[in-house]
């Protein structure tokens, strides 16, 4: 009996070796590292949806697609946020420029009204800035004539 048992065991082992090998399912990270592999797996999984619904490789491929979509969404969100921030800065600069223009216009109007008021009395308006005050100090003053009774040079 052992004589028949050994060839029978060898044949059984040979048949077992010829049986289709079970491939291990690819991981999510493998799909993320190789986008072509992910696309091929998604096509295979989409072709026969009901049969592949619970296949480990299809589940991992769908998870990898979700991860890729989340990364792309985060990148788009960051781009939109940067664009919005730039628009906010531009709007702020524009509003500050408008405020400055309004302030200057109000100051010019005030100076015009003040000059108009002083013109009624025939006087020049007082200087508004420090430089004008310095220049005003350089204007010649009135010259007082010497008394004729006093000797010159005294």
C-alpha positions as CSV (number, residue, x, y, z in Angstrom):
1,X,0.0,0.0,0.0
2,X,2.7,2.5,0.7
3,X,3.8,1.9,-2.9
4,X,0.6,3.4,-4.3
5,X,0.4,6.1,-1.6
6,X,3.6,7.9,-2.5
7,X,2.6,8.5,-6.2
8,X,-0.9,9.4,-5.1
9,X,0.5,12.1,-2.7
10,X,2.8,13.4,-5.4
11,X,-0.1,13.7,-7.8
12,X,-2.2,15.5,-5.2
13,X,0.6,17.9,-4.5
14,X,1.1,18.6,-8.2
15,X,-2.6,19.3,-8.7
16,X,-2.7,21.6,-5.6
17,X,0.3,23.5,-7.0
18,X,-1.4,23.9,-10.4
19,X,-4.5,25.3,-8.8
20,X,-5.0,29.0,-9.4
21,X,-3.1,31.0,-6.8
22,X,-5.0,33.4,-4.7
23,X,-3.5,36.8,-5.3
24,X,-3.3,39.0,-2.2
25,X,-5.4,42.2,-2.4
26,X,-3.5,45.4,-3.0
27,X,-3.5,47.9,-0.2
28,X,-4.8,51.4,-0.3
29,X,-1.2,52.7,-0.2
30,X,-0.2,50.6,-3.2
31,X,-3.1,52.2,-5.1
32,X,-2.1,55.7,-4.0
33,X,1.5,55.1,-5.1
34,X,0.5,53.8,-8.5
35,X,-2.4,55.7,-10.1
36,X,-2.5,53.5,-13.2
37,X,-3.0,50.4,-11.0
38,X,-5.8,52.3,-9.3
39,X,-7.5,53.1,-12.5
40,X,-7.2,49.5,-13.8
41,X,-8.7,48.2,-10.6
42,X,-11.6,50.7,-10.7
43,X,-12.4,49.7,-14.2
44,X,-12.4,46.0,-13.3
45,X,-14.5,46.7,-10.2
46,X,-17.0,48.8,-12.2
47,X,-17.3,46.2,-14.9
48,X,-18.9,43.6,-12.6
49,X,-20.2,45.6,-9.7
50,X,-22.5,43.1,-7.9
51,X,-19.8,40.4,-7.9
52,X,-17.0,42.7,-7.0
53,X,-18.9,44.7,-4.4
54,X,-17.3,43.0,-1.4
55,X,-13.9,42.1,-3.1
56,X,-11.1,43.3,-0.8
57,X,-9.1,44.8,-3.7
58,X,-12.2,46.8,-4.9
59,X,-12.9,48.0,-1.4
60,X,-9.3,49.2,-1.1
61,X,-9.5,50.8,-4.6
62,X,-12.6,52.7,-3.6
63,X,-11.0,53.9,-0.4
64,X,-7.9,55.1,-2.4
65,X,-10.2,57.0,-4.7
66,X,-11.8,58.7,-1.7
67,X,-8.3,59.6,-0.3
68,X,-7.3,61.1,-3.7
69,X,-10.5,63.1,-3.9
70,X,-10.1,64.4,-0.4
71,X,-6.5,65.5,-1.2
72,X,-7.7,67.2,-4.4
73,X,-10.6,68.9,-2.5
74,X,-8.2,70.2,0.2
75,X,-5.9,71.6,-2.5
76,X,-8.8,73.3,-4.3
77,X,-10.0,74.7,-0.9
78,X,-6.6,76.0,-0.1
79,X,-6.4,77.7,-3.6
80,X,-9.8,79.3,-3.1
81,X,-8.8,80.5,0.4
82,X,-5.6,82.1,-0.9
83,X,-7.6,83.7,-3.7
84,X,-10.2,85.0,-1.3
85,X,-7.5,86.4,1.0
86,X,-5.9,88.2,-1.9
87,X,-9.3,89.7,-2.8
88,X,-9.9,90.8,0.8
89,X,-6.5,92.5,0.9
90,X,-7.2,94.3,-2.4
91,X,-10.6,95.4,-1.1
92,X,-9.1,96.6,2.1
93,X,-6.4,98.6,0.2
94,X,-9.2,100.1,-2.0
95,X,-11.3,101.1,1.0
96,X,-8.2,102.7,2.7
97,X,-7.5,104.7,-0.4
98,X,-11.1,105.9,-0.6
99,X,-11.0,106.8,3.1
100,X,-7.8,108.8,2.6
101,X,-9.2,110.5,-0.5
102,X,-12.4,111.5,1.5
103,X,-10.2,112.8,4.4
104,X,-8.1,114.9,2.0
105,X,-11.2,116.3,0.2
106,X,-12.7,117.2,3.6
107,X,-9.4,118.9,4.6
108,X,-9.3,120.8,1.4
109,X,-12.9,121.9,1.8
110,X,-12.2,123.1,5.3
111,X,-9.1,125.1,4.2
112,X,-11.1,126.6,1.3
113,X,-13.9,127.7,3.7
114,X,-11.4,129.1,6.2
115,X,-9.6,131.1,3.4
116,X,-13.0,132.4,2.3
117,X,-13.8,133.5,5.9
118,X,-10.4,135.2,6.3
119,X,-10.8,136.9,2.9
120,X,-13.9,138.7,4.2
121,X,-11.7,140.6,6.6
122,X,-8.8,141.2,4.2
123,X,-6.4,139.0,6.1
124,X,-4.4,136.1,5.0
125,X,-5.2,132.8,6.7
126,X,-2.7,131.6,9.3
127,X,-0.1,129.1,8.0
128,X,-1.1,125.4,8.4
129,X,2.1,123.6,8.5
130,X,5.5,123.9,10.3
131,X,7.4,124.8,7.1
132,X,5.1,127.8,6.5
133,X,5.7,129.0,10.1
134,X,9.4,128.7,9.6
135,X,9.2,130.8,6.4
136,X,7.0,133.3,8.1
137,X,9.8,133.9,10.6
138,X,12.1,134.9,7.8
139,X,9.9,137.7,6.5
140,X,11.4,141.1,7.0
141,X,9.9,143.0,9.9
142,X,9.1,146.7,9.9
143,X,12.1,149.1,10.1
144,X,11.8,151.7,12.8
145,X,13.4,155.0,11.7
146,X,16.0,156.5,14.0
147,X,15.1,159.5,16.0
148,X,16.6,162.7,14.5
149,X,17.5,164.0,17.9
150,X,19.8,161.3,18.7
151,X,23.2,161.2,17.1
152,X,23.8,158.5,14.5
153,X,25.6,155.4,15.6
154,X,24.7,155.7,19.2
